[in-house]
């Protein structure tokens, strides 16, 4: 299996990494600033589920990595608070291990999606998809 194989389209991005999840997460943390992001939080979903009394297999590995461009996010929300409902969602990178392979998934928002959600907000229709593409470049640099 080619671990560097990736599938990219307008609505979904997925790639594999030869790194462990922990090494991938550390790489994202190290590379984030180069792409104007910070890592807000990393959720170990095995632990999150267990906190809610869900019986989770010990080998279950699923992580959510939340990234943010804090300054840009603040300016964006300050100009239109309705953006917050959309702005926070596409900033989550998902990493999981299945059969010994680390897979990274990400759902970038397209200009068309943002336009449907906020048809009067031309600037946001450009800026959010641009940020999503930078996140894809961050993932690529970190894998």
PDB file of C-alpha atoms in Angstrom:
ATOM      1  CA  UNK A   1       0.000   0.000   0.000  1.00  0.00           C
ATOM      2  CA  UNK A   2       1.327   3.457  -0.907  1.00  0.00           C
ATOM      3  CA  UNK A   3       1.141   5.426   2.335  1.00  0.00           C
ATOM      4  CA  UNK A   4       1.587   8.705   0.494  1.00  0.00           C
ATOM      5  CA  UNK A   5      -1.481   8.177  -1.647  1.00  0.00           C
ATOM      6  CA  UNK A   6      -3.956  10.980  -1.205  1.00  0.00           C
ATOM      7  CA  UNK A   7      -7.400  11.815  -2.426  1.00  0.00           C
ATOM      8  CA  UNK A   8      -8.280  15.459  -2.758  1.00  0.00           C
ATOM      9  CA  UNK A   9     -11.433  17.005  -4.110  1.00  0.00           C
ATOM     10  CA  UNK A  10     -13.375  20.125  -3.424  1.00  0.00           C
ATOM     11  CA  UNK A  11     -15.316  18.617  -0.543  1.00  0.00           C
ATOM     12  CA  UNK A  12     -12.995  16.197   1.232  1.00  0.00           C
ATOM     13  CA  UNK A  13      -9.275  15.771   1.791  1.00  0.00           C
ATOM     14  CA  UNK A  14      -7.652  12.583   3.009  1.00  0.00           C
ATOM     15  CA  UNK A  15      -4.059  11.418   3.113  1.00  0.00           C
ATOM     16  CA  UNK A  16      -1.969   8.785   4.851  1.00  0.00           C
ATOM     17  CA  UNK A  17       1.161   9.282   6.875  1.00  0.00           C
ATOM     18  CA  UNK A  18       3.976   6.941   7.760  1.00  0.00           C
ATOM     19  CA  UNK A  19       4.159   8.767  11.109  1.00  0.00           C
ATOM     20  CA  UNK A  20       2.366   7.633  14.222  1.00  0.00           C
ATOM     21  CA  UNK A  21      -0.559   9.804  15.261  1.00  0.00           C
ATOM     22  CA  UNK A  22       1.490  11.322  18.091  1.00  0.00           C
ATOM     23  CA  UNK A  23       4.350  12.150  15.703  1.00  0.00           C
ATOM     24  CA  UNK A  24       1.884  13.656  13.211  1.00  0.00           C
ATOM     25  CA  UNK A  25       0.307  15.797  15.955  1.00  0.00           C
ATOM     26  CA  UNK A  26       3.738  17.005  17.098  1.00  0.00           C
ATOM     27  CA  UNK A  27       4.599  17.843  13.500  1.00  0.00           C
ATOM     28  CA  UNK A  28       1.381  19.864  13.134  1.00  0.00           C
ATOM     29  CA  UNK A  29       2.274  21.762  16.315  1.00  0.00           C
ATOM     30  CA  UNK A  30       5.780  22.445  15.001  1.00  0.00           C
ATOM     31  CA  UNK A  31       4.579  23.536  11.537  1.00  0.00           C
ATOM     32  CA  UNK A  32       1.426  25.448  12.475  1.00  0.00           C
ATOM     33  CA  UNK A  33       3.052  28.855  12.878  1.00  0.00           C
ATOM     34  CA  UNK A  34       4.537  28.672   9.350  1.00  0.00           C
ATOM     35  CA  UNK A  35       0.963  28.525   8.066  1.00  0.00           C
ATOM     36  CA  UNK A  36      -0.324  31.227  10.447  1.00  0.00           C
ATOM     37  CA  UNK A  37      -2.082  28.801  12.767  1.00  0.00           C
ATOM     38  CA  UNK A  38      -1.836  27.715  16.356  1.00  0.00           C
ATOM     39  CA  UNK A  39      -3.057  24.415  17.749  1.00  0.00           C
ATOM     40  CA  UNK A  40      -5.988  25.208  20.037  1.00  0.00           C
ATOM     41  CA  UNK A  41      -6.574  21.760  21.397  1.00  0.00           C
ATOM     42  CA  UNK A  42      -6.037  18.112  20.628  1.00  0.00           C
ATOM     43  CA  UNK A  43      -8.862  15.774  21.589  1.00  0.00           C
ATOM     44  CA  UNK A  44      -8.035  12.126  22.227  1.00  0.00           C
ATOM     45  CA  UNK A  45     -11.472  10.766  21.386  1.00  0.00           C
ATOM     46  CA  UNK A  46     -10.821   7.466  23.191  1.00  0.00           C
ATOM     47  CA  UNK A  47     -10.464   9.474  26.407  1.00  0.00           C
ATOM     48  CA  UNK A  48     -13.346  11.800  25.545  1.00  0.00           C
ATOM     49  CA  UNK A  49     -15.648   8.804  25.038  1.00  0.00           C
ATOM     50  CA  UNK A  50     -14.431   7.146  28.231  1.00  0.00           C
ATOM     51  CA  UNK A  51     -15.177  10.335  30.189  1.00  0.00           C
ATOM     52  CA  UNK A  52     -18.764   9.847  29.062  1.00  0.00           C
ATOM     53  CA  UNK A  53     -18.767   6.225  30.254  1.00  0.00           C
ATOM     54  CA  UNK A  54     -18.551   4.730  26.771  1.00  0.00           C
ATOM     55  CA  UNK A  55     -16.816   1.362  26.688  1.00  0.00           C
ATOM     56  CA  UNK A  56     -13.986   1.979  24.196  1.00  0.00           C
ATOM     57  CA  UNK A  57     -11.441  -0.538  22.931  1.00  0.00           C
ATOM     58  CA  UNK A  58      -7.888   0.109  24.118  1.00  0.00           C
ATOM     59  CA  UNK A  59      -6.583   0.172  20.547  1.00  0.00           C
ATOM     60  CA  UNK A  60      -9.088   2.821  19.378  1.00  0.00           C
ATOM     61  CA  UNK A  61      -7.105   5.821  18.113  1.00  0.00           C
ATOM     62  CA  UNK A  62      -8.990   8.862  16.878  1.00  0.00           C
ATOM     63  CA  UNK A  63      -7.848  12.432  17.424  1.00  0.00           C
ATOM     64  CA  UNK A  64      -9.336  15.811  16.589  1.00  0.00           C
ATOM     65  CA  UNK A  65      -6.763  18.546  16.161  1.00  0.00           C
ATOM     66  CA  UNK A  66      -8.234  22.035  16.337  1.00  0.00           C
ATOM     67  CA  UNK A  67      -6.198  24.765  14.693  1.00  0.00           C
ATOM     68  CA  UNK A  68      -6.842  28.492  14.630  1.00  0.00           C
ATOM     69  CA  UNK A  69      -5.399  31.664  13.169  1.00  0.00           C
ATOM     70  CA  UNK A  70      -6.268  33.665  16.276  1.00  0.00           C
ATOM     71  CA  UNK A  71      -5.768  37.175  14.915  1.00  0.00           C
ATOM     72  CA  UNK A  72      -7.606  36.536  11.685  1.00  0.00           C
ATOM     73  CA  UNK A  73     -10.381  34.692  13.515  1.00  0.00           C
ATOM     74  CA  UNK A  74     -10.863  37.571  15.940  1.00  0.00           C
ATOM     75  CA  UNK A  75     -10.977  40.161  13.147  1.00  0.00           C
ATOM     76  CA  UNK A  76     -13.393  37.992  11.175  1.00  0.00           C
ATOM     77  CA  UNK A  77     -15.790  37.462  14.055  1.00  0.00           C
ATOM     78  CA  UNK A  78     -15.513  41.087  15.149  1.00  0.00           C
ATOM     79  CA  UNK A  79     -16.735  42.179  11.746  1.00  0.00           C
ATOM     80  CA  UNK A  80     -19.650  39.708  11.675  1.00  0.00           C
ATOM     81  CA  UNK A  81     -20.487  37.515  14.680  1.00  0.00           C
ATOM     82  CA  UNK A  82     -22.667  35.258  12.527  1.00  0.00           C
ATOM     83  CA  UNK A  83     -19.446  33.969  10.990  1.00  0.00           C
ATOM     84  CA  UNK A  84     -18.693  32.153  14.255  1.00  0.00           C
ATOM     85  CA  UNK A  85     -21.220  29.425  13.428  1.00  0.00           C
ATOM     86  CA  UNK A  86     -19.252  28.602  10.285  1.00  0.00           C
ATOM     87  CA  UNK A  87     -15.754  29.735  11.162  1.00  0.00           C
ATOM     88  CA  UNK A  88     -15.072  27.213  13.907  1.00  0.00           C
ATOM     89  CA  UNK A  89     -16.157  24.066  12.083  1.00  0.00           C
ATOM     90  CA  UNK A  90     -13.570  23.694   9.309  1.00  0.00           C
ATOM     91  CA  UNK A  91     -10.657  24.063  11.688  1.00  0.00           C
ATOM     92  CA  UNK A  92     -10.629  20.421  12.806  1.00  0.00           C
ATOM     93  CA  UNK A  93      -8.149  17.935  11.428  1.00  0.00           C
ATOM     94  CA  UNK A  94      -8.976  14.292  12.098  1.00  0.00           C
ATOM     95  CA  UNK A  95      -6.280  11.652  12.525  1.00  0.00           C
ATOM     96  CA  UNK A  96      -6.841   7.977  13.201  1.00  0.00           C
ATOM     97  CA  UNK A  97      -5.023   4.683  12.990  1.00  0.00           C
ATOM     98  CA  UNK A  98      -6.565   1.666  11.375  1.00  0.00           C
ATOM     99  CA  UNK A  99      -4.633  -1.518  10.602  1.00  0.00           C
ATOM    100  CA  UNK A 100      -1.385   0.238  11.481  1.00  0.00           C
ATOM    101  CA  UNK A 101      -1.873   3.123   9.042  1.00  0.00           C
ATOM    102  CA  UNK A 102      -2.285   6.729  10.157  1.00  0.00           C
ATOM    103  CA  UNK A 103      -4.966   8.452   8.102  1.00  0.00           C
ATOM    104  CA  UNK A 104      -5.634  12.175   8.171  1.00  0.00           C
ATOM    105  CA  UNK A 105      -8.985  13.584   7.064  1.00  0.00           C
ATOM    106  CA  UNK A 106     -10.095  17.154   6.666  1.00  0.00           C
ATOM    107  CA  UNK A 107     -13.258  18.753   5.297  1.00  0.00           C
ATOM    108  CA  UNK A 108     -12.430  22.164   3.824  1.00  0.00           C
ATOM    109  CA  UNK A 109     -15.241  24.577   3.107  1.00  0.00           C
ATOM    110  CA  UNK A 110     -15.572  25.727  -0.464  1.00  0.00           C
ATOM    111  CA  UNK A 111     -16.460  29.206  -1.659  1.00  0.00           C
ATOM    112  CA  UNK A 112     -19.785  27.809  -2.896  1.00  0.00           C
ATOM    113  CA  UNK A 113     -20.635  26.432   0.547  1.00  0.00           C
ATOM    114  CA  UNK A 114     -19.787  29.675   2.326  1.00  0.00           C
ATOM    115  CA  UNK A 115     -21.756  31.611  -0.293  1.00  0.00           C
ATOM    116  CA  UNK A 116     -24.826  29.457   0.373  1.00  0.00           C
ATOM    117  CA  UNK A 117     -24.467  29.930   4.121  1.00  0.00           C
ATOM    118  CA  UNK A 118     -23.685  33.655   3.992  1.00  0.00           C
ATOM    119  CA  UNK A 119     -24.672  35.061   0.586  1.00  0.00           C
ATOM    120  CA  UNK A 120     -24.132  38.708   1.587  1.00  0.00           C
ATOM    121  CA  UNK A 121     -20.624  38.195   2.988  1.00  0.00           C
ATOM    122  CA  UNK A 122     -18.326  38.366  -0.053  1.00  0.00           C
ATOM    123  CA  UNK A 123     -15.126  38.735   1.953  1.00  0.00           C
ATOM    124  CA  UNK A 124     -15.819  35.630   4.027  1.00  0.00           C
ATOM    125  CA  UNK A 125     -16.592  33.666   0.863  1.00  0.00           C
ATOM    126  CA  UNK A 126     -12.972  34.266  -0.155  1.00  0.00           C
ATOM    127  CA  UNK A 127     -11.123  34.223   3.160  1.00  0.00           C
ATOM    128  CA  UNK A 128     -12.478  31.051   4.758  1.00  0.00           C
ATOM    129  CA  UNK A 129     -11.806  28.740   1.779  1.00  0.00           C
ATOM    130  CA  UNK A 130      -8.332  30.301   1.545  1.00  0.00           C
ATOM    131  CA  UNK A 131      -7.696  29.389   5.195  1.00  0.00           C
ATOM    132  CA  UNK A 132      -8.943  25.865   4.519  1.00  0.00           C
ATOM    133  CA  UNK A 133      -6.408  25.467   1.717  1.00  0.00           C
ATOM    134  CA  UNK A 134      -3.643  26.620   4.086  1.00  0.00           C
ATOM    135  CA  UNK A 135      -4.736  23.912   6.521  1.00  0.00           C
ATOM    136  CA  UNK A 136      -4.374  21.333   3.739  1.00  0.00           C
ATOM    137  CA  UNK A 137      -0.845  22.636   3.100  1.00  0.00           C
ATOM    138  CA  UNK A 138      -0.157  22.378   6.858  1.00  0.00           C
ATOM    139  CA  UNK A 139      -1.320  18.750   6.828  1.00  0.00           C
ATOM    140  CA  UNK A 140       0.865  17.964   3.821  1.00  0.00           C
ATOM    141  CA  UNK A 141       3.908  19.561   5.466  1.00  0.00           C
ATOM    142  CA  UNK A 142       3.261  17.636   8.671  1.00  0.00           C
ATOM    143  CA  UNK A 143       2.696  14.147   7.393  1.00  0.00           C
TER     144      UNK A 143
END
